[in-house]
Coordinates of C-alpha atoms in Angstrom, one line a residue:
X67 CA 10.2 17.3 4.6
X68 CA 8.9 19.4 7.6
X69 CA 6.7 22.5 6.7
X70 CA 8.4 25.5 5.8
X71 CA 8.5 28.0 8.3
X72 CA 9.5 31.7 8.6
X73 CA 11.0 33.9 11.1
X74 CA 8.4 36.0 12.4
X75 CA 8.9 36.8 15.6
X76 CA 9.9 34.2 18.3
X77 CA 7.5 31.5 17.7
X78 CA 7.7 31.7 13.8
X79 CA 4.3 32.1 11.2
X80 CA 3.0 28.8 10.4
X81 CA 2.2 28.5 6.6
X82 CA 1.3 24.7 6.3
X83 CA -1.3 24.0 7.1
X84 CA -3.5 27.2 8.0
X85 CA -7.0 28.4 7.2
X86 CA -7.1 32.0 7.4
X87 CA -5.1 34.1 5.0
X88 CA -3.9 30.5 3.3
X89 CA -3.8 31.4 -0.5
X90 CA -1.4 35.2 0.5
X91 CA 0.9 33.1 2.8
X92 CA 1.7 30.6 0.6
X93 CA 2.7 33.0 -2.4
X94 CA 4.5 35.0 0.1
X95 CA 6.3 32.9 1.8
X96 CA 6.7 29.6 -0.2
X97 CA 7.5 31.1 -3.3
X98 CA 10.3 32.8 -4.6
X99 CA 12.8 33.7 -6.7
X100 CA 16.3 31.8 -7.7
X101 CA 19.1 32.7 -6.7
X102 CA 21.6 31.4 -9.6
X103 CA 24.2 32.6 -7.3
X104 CA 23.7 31.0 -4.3
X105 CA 21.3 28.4 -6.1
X106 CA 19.0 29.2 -3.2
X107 CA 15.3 30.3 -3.5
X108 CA 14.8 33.7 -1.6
X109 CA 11.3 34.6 -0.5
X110 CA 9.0 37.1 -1.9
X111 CA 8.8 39.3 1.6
X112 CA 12.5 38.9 2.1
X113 CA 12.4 36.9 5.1
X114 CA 14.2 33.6 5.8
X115 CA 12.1 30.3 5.7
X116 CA 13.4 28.1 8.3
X117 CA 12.4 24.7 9.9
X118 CA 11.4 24.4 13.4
X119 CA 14.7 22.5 14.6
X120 CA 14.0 21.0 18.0
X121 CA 17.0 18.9 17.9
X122 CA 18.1 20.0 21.6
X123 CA 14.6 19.1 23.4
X124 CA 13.0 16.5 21.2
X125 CA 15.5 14.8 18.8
X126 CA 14.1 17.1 16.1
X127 CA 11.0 15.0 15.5
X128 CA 8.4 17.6 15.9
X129 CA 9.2 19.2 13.0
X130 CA 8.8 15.9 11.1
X131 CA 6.0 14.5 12.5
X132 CA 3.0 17.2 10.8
X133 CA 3.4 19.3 8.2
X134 CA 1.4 21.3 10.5
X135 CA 1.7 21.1 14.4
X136 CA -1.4 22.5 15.0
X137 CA -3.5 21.1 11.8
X138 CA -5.9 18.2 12.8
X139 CA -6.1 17.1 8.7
X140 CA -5.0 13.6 8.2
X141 CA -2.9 15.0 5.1
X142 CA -0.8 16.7 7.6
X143 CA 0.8 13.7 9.0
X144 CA 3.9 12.9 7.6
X145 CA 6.0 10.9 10.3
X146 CA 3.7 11.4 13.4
X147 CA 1.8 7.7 13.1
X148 CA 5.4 6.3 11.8
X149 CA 7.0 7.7 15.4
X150 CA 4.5 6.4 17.5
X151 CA 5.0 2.7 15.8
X152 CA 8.6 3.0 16.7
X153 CA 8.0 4.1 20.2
X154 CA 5.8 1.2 20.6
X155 CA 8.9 -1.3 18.9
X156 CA 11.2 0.5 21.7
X157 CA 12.8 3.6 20.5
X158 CA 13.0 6.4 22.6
X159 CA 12.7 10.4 21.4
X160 CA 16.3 11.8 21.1
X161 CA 18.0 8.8 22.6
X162 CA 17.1 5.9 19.6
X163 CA 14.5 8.2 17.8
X164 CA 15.7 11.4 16.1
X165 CA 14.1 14.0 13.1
X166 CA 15.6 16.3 10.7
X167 CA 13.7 18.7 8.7
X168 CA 15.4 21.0 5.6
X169 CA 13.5 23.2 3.1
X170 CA 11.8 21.1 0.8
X171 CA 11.9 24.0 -1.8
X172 CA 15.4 23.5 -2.3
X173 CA 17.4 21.3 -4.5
X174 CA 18.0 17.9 -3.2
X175 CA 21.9 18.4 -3.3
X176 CA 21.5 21.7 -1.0
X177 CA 25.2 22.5 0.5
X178 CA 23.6 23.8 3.8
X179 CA 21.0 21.0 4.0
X180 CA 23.8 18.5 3.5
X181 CA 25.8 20.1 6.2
X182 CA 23.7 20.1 8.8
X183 CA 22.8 16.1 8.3
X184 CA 26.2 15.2 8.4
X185 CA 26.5 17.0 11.2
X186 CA 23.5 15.4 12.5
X187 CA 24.1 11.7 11.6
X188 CA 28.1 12.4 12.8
X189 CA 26.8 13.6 16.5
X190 CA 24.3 11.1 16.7
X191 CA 26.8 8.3 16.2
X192 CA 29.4 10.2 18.6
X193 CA 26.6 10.4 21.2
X194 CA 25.4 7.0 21.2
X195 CA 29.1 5.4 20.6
X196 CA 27.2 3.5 17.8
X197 CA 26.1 3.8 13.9
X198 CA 23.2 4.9 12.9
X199 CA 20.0 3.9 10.9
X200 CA 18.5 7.0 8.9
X201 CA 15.0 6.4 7.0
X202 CA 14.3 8.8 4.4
X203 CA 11.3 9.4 2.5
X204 CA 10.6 10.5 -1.1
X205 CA 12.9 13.9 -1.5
X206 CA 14.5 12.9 1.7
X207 CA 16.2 9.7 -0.4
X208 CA 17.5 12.0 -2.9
X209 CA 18.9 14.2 -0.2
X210 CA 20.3 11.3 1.6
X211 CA 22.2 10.0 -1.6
X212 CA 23.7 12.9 -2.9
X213 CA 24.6 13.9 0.5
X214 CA 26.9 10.6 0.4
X215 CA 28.2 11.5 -2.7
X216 CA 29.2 14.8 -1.5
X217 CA 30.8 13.5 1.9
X218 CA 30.7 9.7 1.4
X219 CA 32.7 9.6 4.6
X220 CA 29.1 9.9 6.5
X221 CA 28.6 6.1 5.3
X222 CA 31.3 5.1 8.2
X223 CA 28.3 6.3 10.9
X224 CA 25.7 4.9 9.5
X225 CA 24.6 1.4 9.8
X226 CA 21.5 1.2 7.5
X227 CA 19.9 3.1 4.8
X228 CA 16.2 2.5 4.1
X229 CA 14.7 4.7 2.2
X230 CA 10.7 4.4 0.9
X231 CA 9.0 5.2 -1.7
X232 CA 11.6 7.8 -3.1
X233 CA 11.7 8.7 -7.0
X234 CA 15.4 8.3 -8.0
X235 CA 14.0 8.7 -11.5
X236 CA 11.5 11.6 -10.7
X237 CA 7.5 11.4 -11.0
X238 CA 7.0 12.2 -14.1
X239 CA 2.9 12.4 -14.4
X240 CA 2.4 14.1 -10.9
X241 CA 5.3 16.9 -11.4
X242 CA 4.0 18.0 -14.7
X243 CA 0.2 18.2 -13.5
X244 CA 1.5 19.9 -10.3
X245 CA 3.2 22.7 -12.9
X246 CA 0.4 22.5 -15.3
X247 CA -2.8 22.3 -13.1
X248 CA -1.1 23.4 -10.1
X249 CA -1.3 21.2 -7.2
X250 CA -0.9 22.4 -3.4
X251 CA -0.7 19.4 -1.6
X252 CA -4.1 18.5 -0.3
X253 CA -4.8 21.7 0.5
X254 CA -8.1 22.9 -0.8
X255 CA -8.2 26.5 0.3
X256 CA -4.9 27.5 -1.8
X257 CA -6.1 28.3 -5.4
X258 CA -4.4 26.3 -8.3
X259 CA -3.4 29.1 -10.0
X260 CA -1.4 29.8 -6.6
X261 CA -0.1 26.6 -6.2
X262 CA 1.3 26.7 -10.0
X263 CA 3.3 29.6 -9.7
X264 CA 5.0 28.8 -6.7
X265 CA 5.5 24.8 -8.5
X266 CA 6.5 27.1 -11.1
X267 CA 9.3 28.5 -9.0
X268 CA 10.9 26.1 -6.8
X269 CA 14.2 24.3 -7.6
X270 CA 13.0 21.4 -6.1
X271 CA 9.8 20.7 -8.7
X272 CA 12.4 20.4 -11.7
X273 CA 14.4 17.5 -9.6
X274 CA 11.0 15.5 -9.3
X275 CA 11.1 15.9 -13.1
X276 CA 11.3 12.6 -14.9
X277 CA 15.3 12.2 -15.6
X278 CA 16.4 11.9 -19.1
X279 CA 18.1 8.8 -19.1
X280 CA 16.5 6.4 -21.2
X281 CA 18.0 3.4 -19.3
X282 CA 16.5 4.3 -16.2
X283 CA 12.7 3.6 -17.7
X284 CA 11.4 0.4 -19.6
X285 CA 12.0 -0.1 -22.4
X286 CA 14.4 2.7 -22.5
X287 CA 11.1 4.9 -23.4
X288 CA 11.2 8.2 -22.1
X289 CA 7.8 10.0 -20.3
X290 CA 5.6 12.0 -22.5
X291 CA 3.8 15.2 -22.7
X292 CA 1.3 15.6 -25.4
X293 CA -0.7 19.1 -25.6
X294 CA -3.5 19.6 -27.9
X295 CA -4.4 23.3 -28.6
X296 CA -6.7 24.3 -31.7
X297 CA -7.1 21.0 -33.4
X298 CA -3.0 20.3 -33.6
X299 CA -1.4 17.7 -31.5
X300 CA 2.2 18.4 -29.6
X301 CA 4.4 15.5 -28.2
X302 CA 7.2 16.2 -26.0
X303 CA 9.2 13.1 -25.3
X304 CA 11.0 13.4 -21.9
X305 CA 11.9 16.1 -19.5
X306 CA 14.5 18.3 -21.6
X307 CA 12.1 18.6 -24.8
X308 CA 9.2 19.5 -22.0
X309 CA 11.3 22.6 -20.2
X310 CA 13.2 23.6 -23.5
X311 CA 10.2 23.8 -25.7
X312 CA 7.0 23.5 -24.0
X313 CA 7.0 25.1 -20.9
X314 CA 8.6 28.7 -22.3
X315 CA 5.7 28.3 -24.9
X316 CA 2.8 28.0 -22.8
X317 CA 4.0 30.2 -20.0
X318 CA 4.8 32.9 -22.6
X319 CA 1.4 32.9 -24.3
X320 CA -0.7 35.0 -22.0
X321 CA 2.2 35.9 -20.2
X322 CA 0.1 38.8 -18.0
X323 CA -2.6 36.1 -16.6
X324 CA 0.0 33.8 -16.0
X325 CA 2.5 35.7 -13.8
X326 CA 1.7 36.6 -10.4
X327 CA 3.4 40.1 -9.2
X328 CA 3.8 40.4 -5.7
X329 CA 4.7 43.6 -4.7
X330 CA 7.7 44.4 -7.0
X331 CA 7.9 40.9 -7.9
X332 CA 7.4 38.9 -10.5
X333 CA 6.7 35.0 -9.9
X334 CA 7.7 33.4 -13.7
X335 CA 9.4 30.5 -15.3
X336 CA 13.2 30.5 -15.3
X337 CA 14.8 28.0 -17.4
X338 CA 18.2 27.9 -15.2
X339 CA 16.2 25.7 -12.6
X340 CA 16.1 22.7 -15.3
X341 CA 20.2 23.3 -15.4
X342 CA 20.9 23.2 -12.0
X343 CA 18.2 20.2 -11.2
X344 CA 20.8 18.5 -13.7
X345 CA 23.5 19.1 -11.4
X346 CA 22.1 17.8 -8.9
X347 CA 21.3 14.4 -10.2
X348 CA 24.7 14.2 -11.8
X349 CA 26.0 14.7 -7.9
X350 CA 23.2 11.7 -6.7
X351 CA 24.4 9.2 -9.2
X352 CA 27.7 9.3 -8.1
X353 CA 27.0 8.1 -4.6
X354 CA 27.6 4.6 -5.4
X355 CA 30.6 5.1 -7.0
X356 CA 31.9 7.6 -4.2
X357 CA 30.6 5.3 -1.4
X358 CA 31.2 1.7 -2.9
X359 CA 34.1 1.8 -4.8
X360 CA 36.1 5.3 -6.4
X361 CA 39.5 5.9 -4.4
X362 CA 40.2 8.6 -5.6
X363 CA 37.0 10.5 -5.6
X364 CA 36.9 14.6 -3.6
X365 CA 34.3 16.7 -3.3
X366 CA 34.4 20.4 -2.7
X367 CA 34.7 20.1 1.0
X368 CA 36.1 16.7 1.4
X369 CA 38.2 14.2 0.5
X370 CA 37.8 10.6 1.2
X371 CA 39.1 6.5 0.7
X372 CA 36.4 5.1 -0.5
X373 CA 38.2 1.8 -1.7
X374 CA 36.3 -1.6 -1.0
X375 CA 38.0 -2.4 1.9
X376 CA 37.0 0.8 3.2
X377 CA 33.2 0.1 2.3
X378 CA 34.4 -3.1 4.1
X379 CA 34.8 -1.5 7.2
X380 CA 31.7 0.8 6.9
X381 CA 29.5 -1.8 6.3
X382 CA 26.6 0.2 5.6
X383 CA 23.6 -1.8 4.4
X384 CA 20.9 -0.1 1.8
X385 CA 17.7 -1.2 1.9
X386 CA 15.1 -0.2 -0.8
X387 CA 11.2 -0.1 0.4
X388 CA 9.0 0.1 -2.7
X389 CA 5.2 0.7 -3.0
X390 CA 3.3 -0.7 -6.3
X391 CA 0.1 -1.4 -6.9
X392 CA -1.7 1.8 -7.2
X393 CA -2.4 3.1 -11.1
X394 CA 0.6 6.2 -11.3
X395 CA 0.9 8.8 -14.1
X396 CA 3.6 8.3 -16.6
X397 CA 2.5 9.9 -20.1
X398 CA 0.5 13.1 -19.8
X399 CA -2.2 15.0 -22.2
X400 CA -3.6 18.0 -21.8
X401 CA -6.1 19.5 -24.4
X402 CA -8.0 22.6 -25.2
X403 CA -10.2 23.4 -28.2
X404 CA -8.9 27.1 -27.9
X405 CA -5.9 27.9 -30.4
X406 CA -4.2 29.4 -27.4
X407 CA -1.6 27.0 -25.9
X408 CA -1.7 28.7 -21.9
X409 CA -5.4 27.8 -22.0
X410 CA -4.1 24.1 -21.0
X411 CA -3.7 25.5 -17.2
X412 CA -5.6 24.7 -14.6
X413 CA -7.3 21.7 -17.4
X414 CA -7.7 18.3 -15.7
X415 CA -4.7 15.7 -17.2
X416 CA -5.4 12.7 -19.1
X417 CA -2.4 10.0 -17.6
X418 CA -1.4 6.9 -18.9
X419 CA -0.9 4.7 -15.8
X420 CA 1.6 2.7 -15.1
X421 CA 2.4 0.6 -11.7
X422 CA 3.7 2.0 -8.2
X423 CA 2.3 4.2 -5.4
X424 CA 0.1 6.8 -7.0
X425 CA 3.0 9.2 -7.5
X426 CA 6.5 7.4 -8.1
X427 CA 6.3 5.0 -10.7
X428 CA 8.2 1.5 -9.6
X429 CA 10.1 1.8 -12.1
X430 CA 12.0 5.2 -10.7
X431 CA 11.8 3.7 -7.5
X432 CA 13.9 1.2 -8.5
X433 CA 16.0 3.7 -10.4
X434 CA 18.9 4.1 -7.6
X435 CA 22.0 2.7 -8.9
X436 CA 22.9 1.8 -5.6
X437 CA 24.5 -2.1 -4.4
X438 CA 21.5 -3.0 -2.5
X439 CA 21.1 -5.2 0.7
X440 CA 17.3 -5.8 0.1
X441 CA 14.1 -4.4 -2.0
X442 CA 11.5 -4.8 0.0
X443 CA 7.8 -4.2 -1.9
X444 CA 5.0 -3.2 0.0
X445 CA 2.4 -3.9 -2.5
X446 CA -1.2 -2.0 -1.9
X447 CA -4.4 -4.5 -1.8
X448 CA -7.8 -3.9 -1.6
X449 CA -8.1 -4.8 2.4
X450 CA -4.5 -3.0 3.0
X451 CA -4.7 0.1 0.6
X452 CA -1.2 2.2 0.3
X453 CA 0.0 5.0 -1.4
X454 CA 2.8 7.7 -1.0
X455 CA 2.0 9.2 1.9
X456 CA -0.2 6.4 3.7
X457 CA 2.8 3.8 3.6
X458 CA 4.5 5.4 6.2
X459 CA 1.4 5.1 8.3
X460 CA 1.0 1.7 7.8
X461 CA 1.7 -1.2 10.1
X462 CA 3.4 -3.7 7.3
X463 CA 6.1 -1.0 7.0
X464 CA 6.8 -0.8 10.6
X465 CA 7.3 -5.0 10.6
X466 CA 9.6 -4.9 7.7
X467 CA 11.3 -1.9 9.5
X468 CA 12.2 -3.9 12.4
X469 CA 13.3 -7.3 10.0
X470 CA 15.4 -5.8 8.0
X471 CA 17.2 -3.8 11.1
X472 CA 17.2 -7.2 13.4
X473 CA 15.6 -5.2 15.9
X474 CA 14.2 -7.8 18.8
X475 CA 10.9 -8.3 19.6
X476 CA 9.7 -8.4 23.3
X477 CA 6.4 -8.6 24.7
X478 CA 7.5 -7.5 28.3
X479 CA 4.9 -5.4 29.8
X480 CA 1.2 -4.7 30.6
X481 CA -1.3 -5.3 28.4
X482 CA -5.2 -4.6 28.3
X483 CA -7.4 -7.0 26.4
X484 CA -10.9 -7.9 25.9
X485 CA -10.6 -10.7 29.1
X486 CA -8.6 -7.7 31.2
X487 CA -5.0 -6.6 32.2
X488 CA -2.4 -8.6 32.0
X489 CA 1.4 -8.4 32.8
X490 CA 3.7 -10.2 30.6
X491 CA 7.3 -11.0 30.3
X492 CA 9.1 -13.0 27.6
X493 CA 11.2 -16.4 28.3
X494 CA 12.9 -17.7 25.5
X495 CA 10.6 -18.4 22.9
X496 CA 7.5 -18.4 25.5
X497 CA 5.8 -15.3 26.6
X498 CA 4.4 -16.1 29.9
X499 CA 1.1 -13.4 30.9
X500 CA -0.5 -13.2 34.1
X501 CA -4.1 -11.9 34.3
X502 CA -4.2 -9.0 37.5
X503 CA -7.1 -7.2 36.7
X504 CA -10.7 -8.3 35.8
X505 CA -12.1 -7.7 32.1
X506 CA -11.3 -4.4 30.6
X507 CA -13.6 -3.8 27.7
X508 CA -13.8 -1.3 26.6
X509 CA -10.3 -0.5 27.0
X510 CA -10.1 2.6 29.4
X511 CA -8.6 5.6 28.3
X512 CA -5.9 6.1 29.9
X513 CA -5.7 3.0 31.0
X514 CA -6.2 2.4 35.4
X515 CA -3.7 1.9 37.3
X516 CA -2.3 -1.8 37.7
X517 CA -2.2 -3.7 40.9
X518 CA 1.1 -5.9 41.9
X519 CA 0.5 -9.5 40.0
X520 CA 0.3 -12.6 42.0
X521 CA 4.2 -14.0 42.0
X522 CA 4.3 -15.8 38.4
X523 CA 4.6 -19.4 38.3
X524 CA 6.3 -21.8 35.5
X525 CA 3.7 -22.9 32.9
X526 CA 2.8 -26.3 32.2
X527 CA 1.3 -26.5 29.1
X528 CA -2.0 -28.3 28.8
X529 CA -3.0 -30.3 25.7
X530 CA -5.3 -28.6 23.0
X531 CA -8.6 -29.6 23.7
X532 CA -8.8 -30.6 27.1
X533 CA -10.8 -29.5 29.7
X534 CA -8.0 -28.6 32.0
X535 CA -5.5 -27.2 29.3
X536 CA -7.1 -25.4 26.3
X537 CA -9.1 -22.4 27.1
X538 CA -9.0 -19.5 24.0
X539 CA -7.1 -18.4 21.2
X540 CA -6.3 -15.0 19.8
X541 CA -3.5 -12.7 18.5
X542 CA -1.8 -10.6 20.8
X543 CA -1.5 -7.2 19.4
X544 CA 1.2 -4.2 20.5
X545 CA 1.1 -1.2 17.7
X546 CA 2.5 -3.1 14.4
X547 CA 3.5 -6.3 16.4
X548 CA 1.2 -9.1 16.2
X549 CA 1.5 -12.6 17.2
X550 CA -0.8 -16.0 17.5
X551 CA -1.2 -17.2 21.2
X552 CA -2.9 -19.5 23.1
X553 CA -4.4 -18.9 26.5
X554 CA -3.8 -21.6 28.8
X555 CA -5.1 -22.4 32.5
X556 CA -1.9 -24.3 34.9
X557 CA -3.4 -27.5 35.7
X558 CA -0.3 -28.6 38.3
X559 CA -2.9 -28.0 41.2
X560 CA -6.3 -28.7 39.9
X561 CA -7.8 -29.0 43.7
X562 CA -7.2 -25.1 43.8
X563 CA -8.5 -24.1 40.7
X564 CA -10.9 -21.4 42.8
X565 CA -7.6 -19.9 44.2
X566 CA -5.8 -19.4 40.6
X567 CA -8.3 -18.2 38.8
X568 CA -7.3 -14.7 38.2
X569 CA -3.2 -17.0 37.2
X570 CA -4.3 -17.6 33.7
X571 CA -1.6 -17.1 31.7
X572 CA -0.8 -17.2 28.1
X573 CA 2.0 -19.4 25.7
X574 CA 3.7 -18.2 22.3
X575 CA 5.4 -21.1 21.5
X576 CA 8.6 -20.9 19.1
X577 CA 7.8 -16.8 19.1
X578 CA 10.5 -15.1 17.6
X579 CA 9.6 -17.8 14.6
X580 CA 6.3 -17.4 14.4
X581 CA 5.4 -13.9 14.4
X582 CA 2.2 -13.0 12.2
X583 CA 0.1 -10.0 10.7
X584 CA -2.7 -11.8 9.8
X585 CA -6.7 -11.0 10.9
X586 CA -7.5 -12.4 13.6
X587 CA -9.4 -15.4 14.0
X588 CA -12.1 -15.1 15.9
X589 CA -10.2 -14.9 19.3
X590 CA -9.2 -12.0 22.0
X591 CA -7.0 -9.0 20.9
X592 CA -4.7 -8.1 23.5
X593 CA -3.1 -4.5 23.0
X594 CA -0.7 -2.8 25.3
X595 CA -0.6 0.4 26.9

């Protein structure tokens, strides 16, 4: 989800992420007040929140890439390092490589957010005379699946849906610390008390609640929530008990410190959010149904076959990218020796941990309901940490990207390495580098200019270990691409050897086989530019 924007002029105000007046825009402009007519959140000041939709000059991906276009945090990059992996693979901004942003405030099953991505997804497909691969994120899974249950016809342009880390089932430790503590996403100059009433009053933080389906957990147990106020102990099992019971309780008790009034105003708890977050899942499971296999199934603004042979025909694949290994909150206590019950804001959680990424259990993640083509885990390790947010920085998910969508590797190109620049082209399963330039190490930034190479000759390989053959080993290295390789010297005119020095060139054998991401071994790196 982009950063939320609002019309303020012709540039816009930037409210994520900002330093000066931080804490006032956020209340101002992030919350709001439901609309139970237009299920829409309305903001405070009465202007519009928009995203900055570049879909016309960039493909819309500088609205994805930082939460912030102007923040240098490393919390405020959301696709940016994920973009620049994919240009390095081959994509190209709004030709292969597009963005959408929507209001994150919003519930997941938004008709105006839906809308505009079938739109999108429909005029990409039109454009390119192909079908399309959408990646979604977190919220932007929801978004994706109930949008297919609402139009399931979208499925016929699409020819892949991978989707990471997203909480079909909601997060049930994070969301009720982010209402109870208040939580602002990383950003340290918004108070907590701030970022609780705005939780408070978004659609979209009732969504994220754990659902109340038993089957979707293990052991068909539901989350808890267990408050301890003035020596007695209160359990809430699940996210209904939580809203119906807790929640008016503890927001009514010291109702005056616990309201923010802005202007004429009055940020509070409203109950119709849970209701209508209930909607909205209803809508999101029925995408398999719509999609997969329900002939008969409408929607408001559509009807559409949706038999199997017409999934046939669509043959849109679903893959499932889940993160575990990271300690995530399931049960949650709060406690306070005070007899009042709102005392438990802004207290530090005790959570019972179970496994996935720090914020959506595995077991939600896994909660889709969807016929799936492949789950892919992307399990966190001490030398590769990952999390919610850092996966889609990471390399591995790159790699898996391009598996599970077939798309080709190629090593055409220059590269710079740590014995100089090379220019290298692929041949079958060979890739065949000539060196042109001397050593280049450090690499130079931006990297010099590269002179014509020598005309490339055929390589005969040498045998390991000889003196005319075998010269080094390494791992040739292009963004998330790596791969083991052997440098070898052409021995077919030894007598010239002074001539050909600078012809070294390198040999992958069996290379679309034998791709690896392992450390390297001791060897040169060799990274393009």
């Amino acid at each position: 989800a982009a950063a939320a924007t609002t019309s303020s002029g012709a540039s816009g105000t930037h409210v994520w992420v900002r330093h000066a007046f931080a804490d006032s825009y956020f209340t101002e402009l992030i919350g709001g007040v439901w609309n139970a007519t237009t299920r829409r959140v309305g903001t405070i000041v009465g202007r519009p929140v928009v995203c900055p939709d570049t879909f016309n000059t960039d493909g819309g991906l500088f609205a994805v890439s930082m939460l912030d276009a102007g923040a240098l945090l490393p919390q405020a990059d959301m696709f940016a390092t994920l973009a620049t992996h994919l240009r390095t693979a081959g994509y190209t901004d709004n030709v292969t490589l597009f963005g959408f942003c929507y209001d994150w405030r919003e519930l997941f099953d938004d008709e105006r957010t839906h809308a505009r991505l079938r739109d999108r997804i429909v005029a990409i497909a039109r454009r390119s005379q192909s079908r399309v691969d959408v990646l979604t994120h977190s919220q932007g899974g929801l978004v994706l699946q109930s949008l297919l249950a609402r139009y399931p016809s979208v499925a016929a342009h699409m020819n892949a849906w991978v989707t990471v880390a997203t909480p079909f089932a909601g997060a049930p430790g994070r969301i009720v610390e982010a209402l109870l503590t208040g939580y602002a996403l990383g950003h340290h100059l918004i108070s907590r008390a701030t970022a609780r009433m705005v939780t408070l009053t978004v659609p979209s933080t009732y969504a994220l609640l754990p659902s109340p389906q038993r089957s979707l957990w293990p052991s068909r147990r539901l989350p808890r929530v267990t408050l301890r106020h003035g020596g007695q102990w209160h359990t809430f099992n699940g996210s209904a008990d939580f809203v119906a019971r807790a929640l008016p309780a503890i927001f009514a008790d010291g109702l005056s410190a616990h309201v923010r009034q802005v202007g004429d105003v009055r940020l509070r708890f409203d109950g119709r959010l849970w209701n209508a977050s209930l909607e909205a899942r209803r809508l999101a499971r029925l995408a398999a149904l719509r999609v997969y296999g329900d002939s008969n199934s409408s929607s408001a603004s559509e009807s559409a076959t949706t038999s199997m042979a017409a999934f046939a025909q669509r043959q849109m694949k679903f893959f499932n990218f889940v993160v575990g290994g990271v300690d995530t909150p399931f049960d949650v206590t709060y406690e306070t020796d005070t007899t009042e019950l709102s005392e438990v804001l802004g207290n530090s959680p005790v959570f019972f941990n179970v496994d996935g990424d720090g914020t959506v259990p595995t077991s939600s993640a896994l909660a889709h309901g969807m016929p799936v083509t492949e789950t892919v885990e992307l399990n966190s390790t001490p030398e590769q940490p990952l999390d919610h947010l850092s996966v889609l920085h990471s390399e591995r998910l790159t790699m898996e990207l391009m598996r599970v969508l077939d798309v080709a590797c190629t090593f055409d190109g220059v590269w710079h390495s740590t014995i100089g620049v090379l220019r290298c082209a692929q041949v079958g399963d060979y890739v065949r580098c000539v060196r042109v330039a001397g050593v280049a190490e450090p690499l130079p930034t931006p990297a010099p200019p590269t002179p014509s190479p020598p005309p490339p000759r055929l390589l005969r390989r040498g045998r390991r270990g000889s003196s005319s053959g075998f010269l080094a080993r390494g791992v040739l290295n292009r963004g998330a691409v790596k791969a083991r390789v052997a440098l070898l010297r052409t021995d077919d005119d030894d007598d010239n050897d002074d001539q050909h020095a600078d012809d070294e060139q390198l040999a992958v054998p069996d290379m679309a086989a034998r791709t690896d991401s392992g450390d390297d071994d001791g060897g040169s790196w060799f990274q393009q530019r």
